[in-house]
PDB file of C-alpha atoms in Angstrom:
ATOM      1  CA  UNK A  28      -7.485  17.957  10.738  1.00 44.00           C
ATOM      2  CA  UNK A  29      -8.374  18.750  14.347  1.00 46.00           C
ATOM      3  CA  UNK A  30      -5.308  18.822  16.615  1.00 52.00           C
ATOM      4  CA  UNK A  31      -6.991  16.744  19.349  1.00 60.00           C
ATOM      5  CA  UNK A  32      -7.061  13.719  16.936  1.00 61.00           C
ATOM      6  CA  UNK A  33      -3.358  13.784  16.257  1.00 71.00           C
ATOM      7  CA  UNK A  34      -2.412  12.542  19.722  1.00 79.00           C
ATOM      8  CA  UNK A  35      -4.589   9.481  19.304  1.00 84.00           C
ATOM      9  CA  UNK A  36      -2.870   6.160  19.543  1.00 91.00           C
ATOM     10  CA  UNK A  37      -3.412   3.933  16.538  1.00 92.00           C
ATOM     11  CA  UNK A  38      -2.672   0.316  15.827  1.00 95.00           C
ATOM     12  CA  UNK A  39      -2.144  -0.804  12.264  1.00 95.00           C
ATOM     13  CA  UNK A  40      -2.669  -4.532  11.697  1.00 96.00           C
ATOM     14  CA  UNK A  41      -1.494  -5.953   8.380  1.00 94.00           C
ATOM     15  CA  UNK A  42       0.615  -8.941   7.425  1.00 92.00           C
ATOM     16  CA  UNK A  43       2.190  -7.141   4.435  1.00 90.00           C
ATOM     17  CA  UNK A  44       5.303  -5.134   5.319  1.00 90.00           C
ATOM     18  CA  UNK A  45       4.827  -2.783   2.390  1.00 93.00           C
ATOM     19  CA  UNK A  46       1.253  -1.943   3.334  1.00 92.00           C
ATOM     20  CA  UNK A  47       2.269  -1.323   6.958  1.00 93.00           C
ATOM     21  CA  UNK A  48       5.026   1.001   5.710  1.00 93.00           C
ATOM     22  CA  UNK A  49       2.777   2.975   3.337  1.00 94.00           C
ATOM     23  CA  UNK A  50       0.015   3.283   5.943  1.00 92.00           C
ATOM     24  CA  UNK A  51       2.437   4.382   8.622  1.00 92.00           C
ATOM     25  CA  UNK A  52       3.930   7.067   6.414  1.00 92.00           C
ATOM     26  CA  UNK A  53       0.572   8.241   5.246  1.00 91.00           C
ATOM     27  CA  UNK A  54      -0.736   8.552   8.793  1.00 90.00           C
ATOM     28  CA  UNK A  55       2.485  10.310  10.025  1.00 89.00           C
ATOM     29  CA  UNK A  56       2.239  12.635   7.052  1.00 87.00           C
ATOM     30  CA  UNK A  57      -1.301  13.405   8.147  1.00 85.00           C
ATOM     31  CA  UNK A  58       0.060  14.344  11.581  1.00 85.00           C
ATOM     32  CA  UNK A  59      -0.439  11.220  13.641  1.00 88.00           C
ATOM     33  CA  UNK A  60       2.472  10.493  15.940  1.00 89.00           C
ATOM     34  CA  UNK A  61       1.367   7.551  18.150  1.00 92.00           C
ATOM     35  CA  UNK A  62       1.392   4.615  15.786  1.00 94.00           C
ATOM     36  CA  UNK A  63       2.055   0.949  16.450  1.00 95.00           C
ATOM     37  CA  UNK A  64       2.280  -1.907  13.953  1.00 96.00           C
ATOM     38  CA  UNK A  65       1.218  -5.490  14.273  1.00 96.00           C
ATOM     39  CA  UNK A  66       1.958  -8.161  11.664  1.00 94.00           C
ATOM     40  CA  UNK A  67      -1.087 -10.311  12.477  1.00 95.00           C
ATOM     41  CA  UNK A  68      -4.150 -10.633  14.583  1.00 95.00           C
ATOM     42  CA  UNK A  69      -2.516 -12.537  17.395  1.00 95.00           C
ATOM     43  CA  UNK A  70       0.054  -9.739  17.844  1.00 95.00           C
ATOM     44  CA  UNK A  71      -2.775  -7.221  17.871  1.00 94.00           C
ATOM     45  CA  UNK A  72      -4.616  -9.140  20.549  1.00 93.00           C
ATOM     46  CA  UNK A  73      -1.467  -9.474  22.655  1.00 93.00           C
ATOM     47  CA  UNK A  74      -0.775  -5.669  22.353  1.00 93.00           C
ATOM     48  CA  UNK A  75      -4.379  -4.863  23.409  1.00 91.00           C
ATOM     49  CA  UNK A  76      -4.190  -7.298  26.351  1.00 89.00           C
ATOM     50  CA  UNK A  77      -0.856  -5.920  27.481  1.00 90.00           C
ATOM     51  CA  UNK A  78      -2.579  -2.727  28.706  1.00 85.00           C
ATOM     52  CA  UNK A  79      -2.068  -0.644  25.599  1.00 85.00           C
ATOM     53  CA  UNK A  80      -5.126   1.311  24.665  1.00 88.00           C
ATOM     54  CA  UNK A  81      -5.658   2.249  21.048  1.00 92.00           C
ATOM     55  CA  UNK A  82      -8.242   4.755  20.089  1.00 90.00           C
ATOM     56  CA  UNK A  83      -8.249   3.424  16.495  1.00 91.00           C
ATOM     57  CA  UNK A  84      -7.306   0.055  15.159  1.00 94.00           C
ATOM     58  CA  UNK A  85      -7.085  -0.537  11.402  1.00 94.00           C
ATOM     59  CA  UNK A  86      -7.071  -4.146  10.281  1.00 95.00           C
ATOM     60  CA  UNK A  87      -6.639  -5.898   7.012  1.00 94.00           C
ATOM     61  CA  UNK A  88      -9.082  -8.665   6.136  1.00 92.00           C
ATOM     62  CA  UNK A  89      -6.642 -11.190   4.563  1.00 88.00           C
ATOM     63  CA  UNK A  90      -4.216 -12.168   7.265  1.00 90.00           C
ATOM     64  CA  UNK A  91      -2.840 -15.526   8.420  1.00 84.00           C
ATOM     65  CA  UNK A  92      -3.946 -17.056  11.725  1.00 87.00           C
ATOM     66  CA  UNK A  93      -7.003 -14.825  12.159  1.00 93.00           C
ATOM     67  CA  UNK A  94      -8.608 -12.669   9.518  1.00 93.00           C
ATOM     68  CA  UNK A  95      -9.698  -9.050  10.086  1.00 94.00           C
ATOM     69  CA  UNK A  96     -13.350  -9.754  10.598  1.00 94.00           C
ATOM     70  CA  UNK A  97     -12.675 -12.408  13.242  1.00 94.00           C
ATOM     71  CA  UNK A  98     -10.106 -10.084  14.836  1.00 95.00           C
ATOM     72  CA  UNK A  99     -12.703  -7.281  15.061  1.00 95.00           C
ATOM     73  CA  UNK A 100     -15.182  -9.745  16.679  1.00 93.00           C
ATOM     74  CA  UNK A 101     -12.591 -10.972  19.133  1.00 92.00           C
ATOM     75  CA  UNK A 102     -11.446  -7.525  20.156  1.00 91.00           C
ATOM     76  CA  UNK A 103     -14.858  -5.930  20.461  1.00 90.00           C
ATOM     77  CA  UNK A 104     -17.025  -8.711  21.859  1.00 84.00           C
ATOM     78  CA  UNK A 105     -14.608 -11.068  23.643  1.00 78.00           C
ATOM     79  CA  UNK A 106     -11.989  -8.630  24.881  1.00 78.00           C
ATOM     80  CA  UNK A 107     -14.289  -5.710  25.367  1.00 77.00           C
ATOM     81  CA  UNK A 108     -12.114  -3.251  23.492  1.00 80.00           C
ATOM     82  CA  UNK A 109     -13.691   0.122  22.937  1.00 85.00           C
ATOM     83  CA  UNK A 110     -11.451   1.125  20.031  1.00 90.00           C
ATOM     84  CA  UNK A 111     -12.767   2.506  16.809  1.00 91.00           C
ATOM     85  CA  UNK A 112     -12.252  -0.261  14.222  1.00 93.00           C
ATOM     86  CA  UNK A 113     -11.478   0.406  10.586  1.00 93.00           C
ATOM     87  CA  UNK A 114     -11.569  -2.563   8.275  1.00 93.00           C
ATOM     88  CA  UNK A 115      -9.246  -2.495   5.244  1.00 92.00           C
ATOM     89  CA  UNK A 116      -8.977  -4.828   2.334  1.00 91.00           C
ATOM     90  CA  UNK A 117      -7.479  -4.984  -1.193  1.00 85.00           C
ATOM     91  CA  UNK A 118     -11.066  -5.804  -2.173  1.00 77.00           C
ATOM     92  CA  UNK A 119     -13.651  -3.191  -1.730  1.00 74.00           C
ATOM     93  CA  UNK A 120     -16.516  -5.512  -2.397  1.00 76.00           C
ATOM     94  CA  UNK A 121     -19.764  -4.854  -0.479  1.00 83.00           C
ATOM     95  CA  UNK A 122     -20.142  -8.381   1.016  1.00 88.00           C
ATOM     96  CA  UNK A 123     -16.750  -7.993   2.735  1.00 89.00           C
ATOM     97  CA  UNK A 124     -17.720  -4.507   3.958  1.00 89.00           C
ATOM     98  CA  UNK A 125     -20.923  -5.967   5.348  1.00 91.00           C
ATOM     99  CA  UNK A 126     -19.008  -8.708   7.229  1.00 91.00           C
ATOM    100  CA  UNK A 127     -16.754  -6.075   8.829  1.00 92.00           C
ATOM    101  CA  UNK A 128     -19.671  -3.815   9.795  1.00 91.00           C
ATOM    102  CA  UNK A 129     -21.561  -6.796  11.292  1.00 92.00           C
ATOM    103  CA  UNK A 130     -18.429  -7.650  13.282  1.00 92.00           C
ATOM    104  CA  UNK A 131     -18.594  -4.185  14.740  1.00 91.00           C
ATOM    105  CA  UNK A 132     -16.188  -2.185  12.542  1.00 92.00           C
ATOM    106  CA  UNK A 133     -16.954   1.518  12.348  1.00 91.00           C
ATOM    107  CA  UNK A 134     -15.689   1.994   8.815  1.00 90.00           C
ATOM    108  CA  UNK A 135     -14.370  -0.008   5.892  1.00 91.00           C
ATOM    109  CA  UNK A 136     -12.015   1.147   3.168  1.00 91.00           C
ATOM    110  CA  UNK A 137     -10.388  -0.517   0.241  1.00 89.00           C
ATOM    111  CA  UNK A 138      -6.588  -0.295   0.211  1.00 88.00           C
ATOM    112  CA  UNK A 139      -4.682   1.807   0.345  1.00 89.00           C
ATOM    113  CA  UNK A 140      -5.519   4.302   3.056  1.00 87.00           C
ATOM    114  CA  UNK A 141      -5.028   7.709   1.549  1.00 87.00           C
ATOM    115  CA  UNK A 142      -4.972  11.132   3.201  1.00 85.00           C
ATOM    116  CA  UNK A 143      -8.440  11.765   1.759  1.00 87.00           C
ATOM    117  CA  UNK A 144      -9.925   8.580   3.309  1.00 87.00           C
ATOM    118  CA  UNK A 145      -8.278   9.461   6.615  1.00 84.00           C
ATOM    119  CA  UNK A 146      -9.686  12.977   6.480  1.00 82.00           C
ATOM    120  CA  UNK A 147     -13.193  11.686   5.672  1.00 84.00           C
ATOM    121  CA  UNK A 148     -12.974   9.206   8.541  1.00 83.00           C
ATOM    122  CA  UNK A 149     -11.977  11.926  10.993  1.00 77.00           C
ATOM    123  CA  UNK A 150     -14.588  14.299   9.769  1.00 77.00           C
ATOM    124  CA  UNK A 151     -17.161  11.739  10.830  1.00 75.00           C
ATOM    125  CA  UNK A 152     -15.358  10.561  13.946  1.00 71.00           C
ATOM    126  CA  UNK A 153     -17.221  12.818  16.317  1.00 64.00           C
ATOM    127  CA  UNK A 154     -20.561  11.383  15.261  1.00 64.00           C
ATOM    128  CA  UNK A 155     -19.122   7.841  15.535  1.00 60.00           C
ATOM    129  CA  UNK A 156     -17.853   8.367  19.054  1.00 60.00           C
ATOM    130  CA  UNK A 157     -21.105   9.976  20.179  1.00 55.00           C
ATOM    131  CA  UNK A 158     -23.102   7.043  18.738  1.00 51.00           C
ATOM    132  CA  UNK A 159     -20.752   4.553  20.458  1.00 53.00           C
ATOM    133  CA  UNK A 160     -20.997   6.259  23.827  1.00 53.00           C
ATOM    134  CA  UNK A 161     -24.808   6.207  23.616  1.00 45.00           C
ATOM    135  CA  UNK A 162     -24.873   2.558  22.541  1.00 44.00           C
ATOM    136  CA  UNK A 163     -22.675   1.643  25.516  1.00 39.00           C
TER     137      UNK A 163
ATOM    138  CA  UNK B  24      22.325  28.298 -10.321  1.00 49.00           C
ATOM    139  CA  UNK B  25      21.077  24.914 -11.470  1.00 57.00           C
ATOM    140  CA  UNK B  26      22.325  23.544 -14.784  1.00 76.00           C
ATOM    141  CA  UNK B  27      20.204  22.852 -17.817  1.00 81.00           C
ATOM    142  CA  UNK B  28      21.064  19.184 -17.314  1.00 83.00           C
ATOM    143  CA  UNK B  29      18.942  19.094 -14.118  1.00 86.00           C
ATOM    144  CA  UNK B  30      15.925  20.598 -15.955  1.00 88.00           C
ATOM    145  CA  UNK B  31      16.361  18.140 -18.789  1.00 91.00           C
ATOM    146  CA  UNK B  32      16.377  15.227 -16.408  1.00 93.00           C
ATOM    147  CA  UNK B  33      13.249  16.487 -14.620  1.00 93.00           C
ATOM    148  CA  UNK B  34      11.568  16.719 -17.968  1.00 94.00           C
ATOM    149  CA  UNK B  35      12.576  13.091 -18.715  1.00 95.00           C
ATOM    150  CA  UNK B  36      11.172  11.924 -15.448  1.00 95.00           C
ATOM    151  CA  UNK B  37       7.896  13.747 -16.027  1.00 95.00           C
ATOM    152  CA  UNK B  38       7.663  12.353 -19.526  1.00 96.00           C
ATOM    153  CA  UNK B  39       8.225   8.778 -18.343  1.00 97.00           C
ATOM    154  CA  UNK B  40       5.659   9.132 -15.539  1.00 97.00           C
ATOM    155  CA  UNK B  41       3.137  10.632 -17.955  1.00 97.00           C
ATOM    156  CA  UNK B  42       3.590   7.672 -20.273  1.00 97.00           C
ATOM    157  CA  UNK B  43       3.053   5.217 -17.446  1.00 98.00           C
ATOM    158  CA  UNK B  44      -0.062   7.012 -16.261  1.00 97.00           C
ATOM    159  CA  UNK B  45      -1.370   7.224 -19.834  1.00 97.00           C
ATOM    160  CA  UNK B  46      -0.817   3.494 -20.319  1.00 98.00           C
ATOM    161  CA  UNK B  47      -2.631   2.772 -17.025  1.00 97.00           C
ATOM    162  CA  UNK B  48       0.504   1.081 -15.628  1.00 98.00           C
ATOM    163  CA  UNK B  49       0.466   3.493 -12.657  1.00 98.00           C
ATOM    164  CA  UNK B  50      -2.411   5.259 -10.941  1.00 96.00           C
ATOM    165  CA  UNK B  51      -2.809   8.153  -8.505  1.00 94.00           C
ATOM    166  CA  UNK B  52      -1.490   6.157  -5.586  1.00 94.00           C
ATOM    167  CA  UNK B  53       2.035   6.489  -6.974  1.00 96.00           C
ATOM    168  CA  UNK B  54       1.626  10.271  -6.794  1.00 95.00           C
ATOM    169  CA  UNK B  55       0.446   9.914  -3.175  1.00 93.00           C
ATOM    170  CA  UNK B  56       3.685   8.077  -2.402  1.00 94.00           C
ATOM    171  CA  UNK B  57       5.679  10.874  -4.019  1.00 94.00           C
ATOM    172  CA  UNK B  58       3.880  13.404  -1.749  1.00 92.00           C
ATOM    173  CA  UNK B  59       4.907  11.404   1.311  1.00 91.00           C
ATOM    174  CA  UNK B  60       8.605  11.779   0.343  1.00 92.00           C
ATOM    175  CA  UNK B  61      10.309  14.715   2.031  1.00 88.00           C
ATOM    176  CA  UNK B  62      13.676  15.774   3.455  1.00 87.00           C
ATOM    177  CA  UNK B  63      13.338  13.409   6.430  1.00 87.00           C
ATOM    178  CA  UNK B  64      12.720  10.433   4.071  1.00 88.00           C
ATOM    179  CA  UNK B  65      14.267  11.454   0.745  1.00 89.00           C
ATOM    180  CA  UNK B  66      14.312   7.935  -0.671  1.00 91.00           C
ATOM    181  CA  UNK B  67      10.918   6.852   0.551  1.00 94.00           C
ATOM    182  CA  UNK B  68       9.408   6.073  -2.859  1.00 96.00           C
ATOM    183  CA  UNK B  69      12.375   4.033  -4.088  1.00 95.00           C
ATOM    184  CA  UNK B  70      12.600   2.141  -0.780  1.00 94.00           C
ATOM    185  CA  UNK B  71       8.886   1.255  -0.904  1.00 96.00           C
ATOM    186  CA  UNK B  72       9.089   0.207  -4.506  1.00 97.00           C
ATOM    187  CA  UNK B  73      12.104  -1.985  -3.729  1.00 95.00           C
ATOM    188  CA  UNK B  74      10.159  -3.660  -0.945  1.00 94.00           C
ATOM    189  CA  UNK B  75       7.348  -4.197  -3.505  1.00 97.00           C
ATOM    190  CA  UNK B  76       9.702  -5.751  -6.013  1.00 97.00           C
ATOM    191  CA  UNK B  77      11.265  -8.105  -3.474  1.00 95.00           C
ATOM    192  CA  UNK B  78       7.892  -9.271  -2.168  1.00 94.00           C
ATOM    193  CA  UNK B  79       6.329  -9.555  -5.603  1.00 97.00           C
ATOM    194  CA  UNK B  80       9.083 -11.670  -7.015  1.00 97.00           C
ATOM    195  CA  UNK B  81       8.556 -14.243  -4.273  1.00 96.00           C
ATOM    196  CA  UNK B  82       4.858 -14.206  -4.789  1.00 96.00           C
ATOM    197  CA  UNK B  83       5.204 -14.627  -8.532  1.00 97.00           C
ATOM    198  CA  UNK B  84       7.613 -17.547  -8.069  1.00 96.00           C
ATOM    199  CA  UNK B  85       5.183 -19.168  -5.630  1.00 94.00           C
ATOM    200  CA  UNK B  86       2.291 -18.667  -8.051  1.00 94.00           C
ATOM    201  CA  UNK B  87       4.230 -20.206 -10.904  1.00 94.00           C
ATOM    202  CA  UNK B  88       5.054 -23.187  -8.774  1.00 93.00           C
ATOM    203  CA  UNK B  89       1.540 -23.694  -7.575  1.00 91.00           C
ATOM    204  CA  UNK B  90      -0.026 -23.342 -10.970  1.00 91.00           C
ATOM    205  CA  UNK B  91       2.474 -25.617 -12.759  1.00 88.00           C
ATOM    206  CA  UNK B  92       1.673 -28.455 -10.336  1.00 82.00           C
ATOM    207  CA  UNK B  93      -0.717 -30.635 -12.318  1.00 72.00           C
ATOM    208  CA  UNK B  94      -1.178 -33.081  -9.493  1.00 72.00           C
ATOM    209  CA  UNK B  95      -2.622 -30.770  -6.876  1.00 70.00           C
ATOM    210  CA  UNK B  96      -4.749 -27.726  -7.505  1.00 69.00           C
ATOM    211  CA  UNK B  97      -4.172 -25.521  -4.454  1.00 76.00           C
ATOM    212  CA  UNK B  98      -6.535 -22.762  -5.410  1.00 80.00           C
ATOM    213  CA  UNK B  99      -6.734 -21.481  -1.832  1.00 81.00           C
ATOM    214  CA  UNK B 100      -3.026 -20.799  -1.663  1.00 86.00           C
ATOM    215  CA  UNK B 101      -3.190 -19.247  -5.084  1.00 90.00           C
ATOM    216  CA  UNK B 102      -5.897 -16.906  -3.708  1.00 88.00           C
ATOM    217  CA  UNK B 103      -3.815 -16.057  -0.658  1.00 88.00           C
ATOM    218  CA  UNK B 104      -0.820 -15.075  -2.759  1.00 92.00           C
ATOM    219  CA  UNK B 105      -2.955 -13.103  -5.164  1.00 93.00           C
ATOM    220  CA  UNK B 106      -4.613 -11.159  -2.288  1.00 89.00           C
ATOM    221  CA  UNK B 107      -1.165 -10.133  -1.070  1.00 90.00           C
ATOM    222  CA  UNK B 108      -0.105  -9.073  -4.552  1.00 94.00           C
ATOM    223  CA  UNK B 109      -3.336  -7.128  -5.069  1.00 93.00           C
ATOM    224  CA  UNK B 110      -2.884  -5.344  -1.776  1.00 91.00           C
ATOM    225  CA  UNK B 111       0.755  -4.451  -2.311  1.00 94.00           C
ATOM    226  CA  UNK B 112       0.159  -3.395  -5.944  1.00 96.00           C
ATOM    227  CA  UNK B 113      -2.689  -1.098  -4.774  1.00 94.00           C
ATOM    228  CA  UNK B 114      -0.349   0.388  -2.128  1.00 94.00           C
ATOM    229  CA  UNK B 115       2.183   1.576  -4.790  1.00 96.00           C
ATOM    230  CA  UNK B 116      -0.252   2.355  -7.543  1.00 96.00           C
ATOM    231  CA  UNK B 117       0.684  -0.539  -9.785  1.00 97.00           C
ATOM    232  CA  UNK B 118      -2.725  -0.404 -11.493  1.00 96.00           C
ATOM    233  CA  UNK B 119      -2.297  -2.834 -14.381  1.00 97.00           C
ATOM    234  CA  UNK B 120      -0.678  -5.465 -12.294  1.00 98.00           C
ATOM    235  CA  UNK B 121      -3.485  -5.179  -9.817  1.00 96.00           C
ATOM    236  CA  UNK B 122      -6.062  -5.658 -12.569  1.00 96.00           C
ATOM    237  CA  UNK B 123      -4.334  -8.706 -13.993  1.00 97.00           C
ATOM    238  CA  UNK B 124      -4.234 -10.204 -10.469  1.00 96.00           C
ATOM    239  CA  UNK B 125      -7.967  -9.691 -10.143  1.00 94.00           C
ATOM    240  CA  UNK B 126      -8.466 -11.499 -13.486  1.00 95.00           C
ATOM    241  CA  UNK B 127      -6.180 -14.316 -12.431  1.00 95.00           C
ATOM    242  CA  UNK B 128      -7.981 -14.686  -9.148  1.00 92.00           C
ATOM    243  CA  UNK B 129     -11.311 -14.957 -11.020  1.00 92.00           C
ATOM    244  CA  UNK B 130      -9.895 -17.735 -13.205  1.00 93.00           C
ATOM    245  CA  UNK B 131      -8.559 -19.515 -10.100  1.00 91.00           C
ATOM    246  CA  UNK B 132     -11.975 -19.321  -8.444  1.00 89.00           C
ATOM    247  CA  UNK B 133     -13.513 -20.926 -11.504  1.00 91.00           C
ATOM    248  CA  UNK B 134     -10.885 -23.716 -11.422  1.00 88.00           C
ATOM    249  CA  UNK B 135      -9.785 -22.613 -14.872  1.00 90.00           C
ATOM    250  CA  UNK B 136      -6.165 -23.724 -14.821  1.00 89.00           C
ATOM    251  CA  UNK B 137      -5.448 -22.822 -18.441  1.00 91.00           C
ATOM    252  CA  UNK B 138      -6.927 -19.375 -17.921  1.00 94.00           C
ATOM    253  CA  UNK B 139      -4.769 -18.985 -14.788  1.00 94.00           C
ATOM    254  CA  UNK B 140      -1.592 -19.928 -16.690  1.00 94.00           C
ATOM    255  CA  UNK B 141      -2.367 -17.420 -19.452  1.00 96.00           C
ATOM    256  CA  UNK B 142      -3.129 -14.701 -16.865  1.00 97.00           C
ATOM    257  CA  UNK B 143       0.130 -15.550 -15.038  1.00 97.00           C
ATOM    258  CA  UNK B 144       2.087 -15.073 -18.270  1.00 97.00           C
ATOM    259  CA  UNK B 145       0.510 -11.589 -18.650  1.00 98.00           C
ATOM    260  CA  UNK B 146       1.148 -10.858 -14.992  1.00 98.00           C
ATOM    261  CA  UNK B 147       4.882 -11.739 -15.288  1.00 98.00           C
ATOM    262  CA  UNK B 148       5.136  -9.639 -18.389  1.00 98.00           C
ATOM    263  CA  UNK B 149       3.468  -6.654 -16.736  1.00 98.00           C
ATOM    264  CA  UNK B 150       5.660  -6.986 -13.699  1.00 98.00           C
ATOM    265  CA  UNK B 151       8.831  -6.956 -15.856  1.00 98.00           C
ATOM    266  CA  UNK B 152       7.598  -3.930 -17.726  1.00 98.00           C
ATOM    267  CA  UNK B 153       6.818  -2.011 -14.527  1.00 98.00           C
ATOM    268  CA  UNK B 154      10.174  -3.034 -12.937  1.00 98.00           C
ATOM    269  CA  UNK B 155      12.141  -1.894 -16.015  1.00 98.00           C
ATOM    270  CA  UNK B 156      10.300   1.445 -16.247  1.00 98.00           C
ATOM    271  CA  UNK B 157      10.553   2.233 -12.523  1.00 97.00           C
ATOM    272  CA  UNK B 158      14.253   1.332 -12.500  1.00 97.00           C
ATOM    273  CA  UNK B 159      14.659   3.746 -15.381  1.00 97.00           C
ATOM    274  CA  UNK B 160      12.706   6.411 -13.448  1.00 97.00           C
ATOM    275  CA  UNK B 161      14.871   6.064 -10.317  1.00 96.00           C
ATOM    276  CA  UNK B 162      18.064   6.025 -12.414  1.00 96.00           C
ATOM    277  CA  UNK B 163      17.086   9.374 -13.926  1.00 95.00           C
ATOM    278  CA  UNK B 164      16.174  10.657 -10.489  1.00 93.00           C
ATOM    279  CA  UNK B 165      19.642   9.717  -9.196  1.00 92.00           C
ATOM    280  CA  UNK B 166      21.229  11.552 -12.105  1.00 93.00           C
ATOM    281  CA  UNK B 167      19.040  14.565 -11.351  1.00 90.00           C
ATOM    282  CA  UNK B 168      20.095  14.639  -7.752  1.00 87.00           C
ATOM    283  CA  UNK B 169      23.764  14.490  -8.776  1.00 87.00           C
ATOM    284  CA  UNK B 170      23.272  17.171 -11.411  1.00 85.00           C
ATOM    285  CA  UNK B 171      21.438  19.409  -8.930  1.00 80.00           C
ATOM    286  CA  UNK B 172      24.432  19.056  -6.535  1.00 76.00           C
ATOM    287  CA  UNK B 173      26.675  20.690  -9.103  1.00 59.00           C
ATOM    288  CA  UNK B 174      26.531  24.429  -8.649  1.00 54.00           C
ATOM    289  CA  UNK B 175      27.431  26.534 -11.670  1.00 54.00           C
ATOM    290  CA  UNK B 176      29.218  29.784 -10.835  1.00 53.00           C
ATOM    291  CA  UNK B 177      27.057  32.911 -10.786  1.00 53.00           C
ATOM    292  CA  UNK B 178      28.420  35.237 -13.480  1.00 50.00           C
ATOM    293  CA  UNK B 179      27.463  38.298 -11.347  1.00 51.00           C
ATOM    294  CA  UNK B 180      29.558  37.047  -8.404  1.00 49.00           C
ATOM    295  CA  UNK B 181      32.485  36.331 -10.637  1.00 48.00           C
ATOM    296  CA  UNK B 182      32.476  39.922 -12.018  1.00 48.00           C
ATOM    297  CA  UNK B 183      32.513  41.427  -8.511  1.00 49.00           C
ATOM    298  CA  UNK B 184      35.607  39.369  -7.702  1.00 47.00           C
TER     299      UNK B 184
END
């Protein structure tokens, strides 16, 4: 994986402690060092509003208070975040993926995030960021 | 020089894991967890699995309570608990448990209470089986670590002395 990606700050939003732990270890094992966790969407919004900038935010769909799709919408459209959004869910069903993509997510994966999924995402990240900068 | 005991225990661990994979109880995600374990986090897998057991037992108790309530059918809360269990089971590679949860969720969405109760019985059975087998696996691993810590004297070194 390209070294310039490993200094990227990432925010992992998931209400399950176990999933947060596994995703954190998977990402650290893949070389990522700047990781922050949030237990729900409200925490994620507060972190983004506090001045922290995350290049990538992964968010679970099924969360209390605010689900992942609504969180993506809030962050991208209401708060103007320019982070890359990765939707995650225990269900990999197409309708849910479509909801995430319509909300502005850049990718969607079924749980868990694996080193292979992370590698695939980052292989495509350059084209995603180029597309985003043109769209803006 | 490592003793034969250590090799025997490694073989036991591999045999147990092979059985669990063959039965579909575990999937590749469990191997991914093992690859994340290293010297800086030597007990990562057992710690993650213990978190899974603690969370799952609460969820299973809640599901039993919700489904036994004849008065009120809270299928939404059943769905919430099941989504959590599906997610956490996927994270550790508990494949059969995950599949039973998916079936239970389908029965719940169809308001099939009897189907839900039957699926919950299967789910509890699968959970107990997985818990017993993984406890056995980690017990053997502990014994292997202890056995590997015993250094047998090198006959060549003894002769030189």
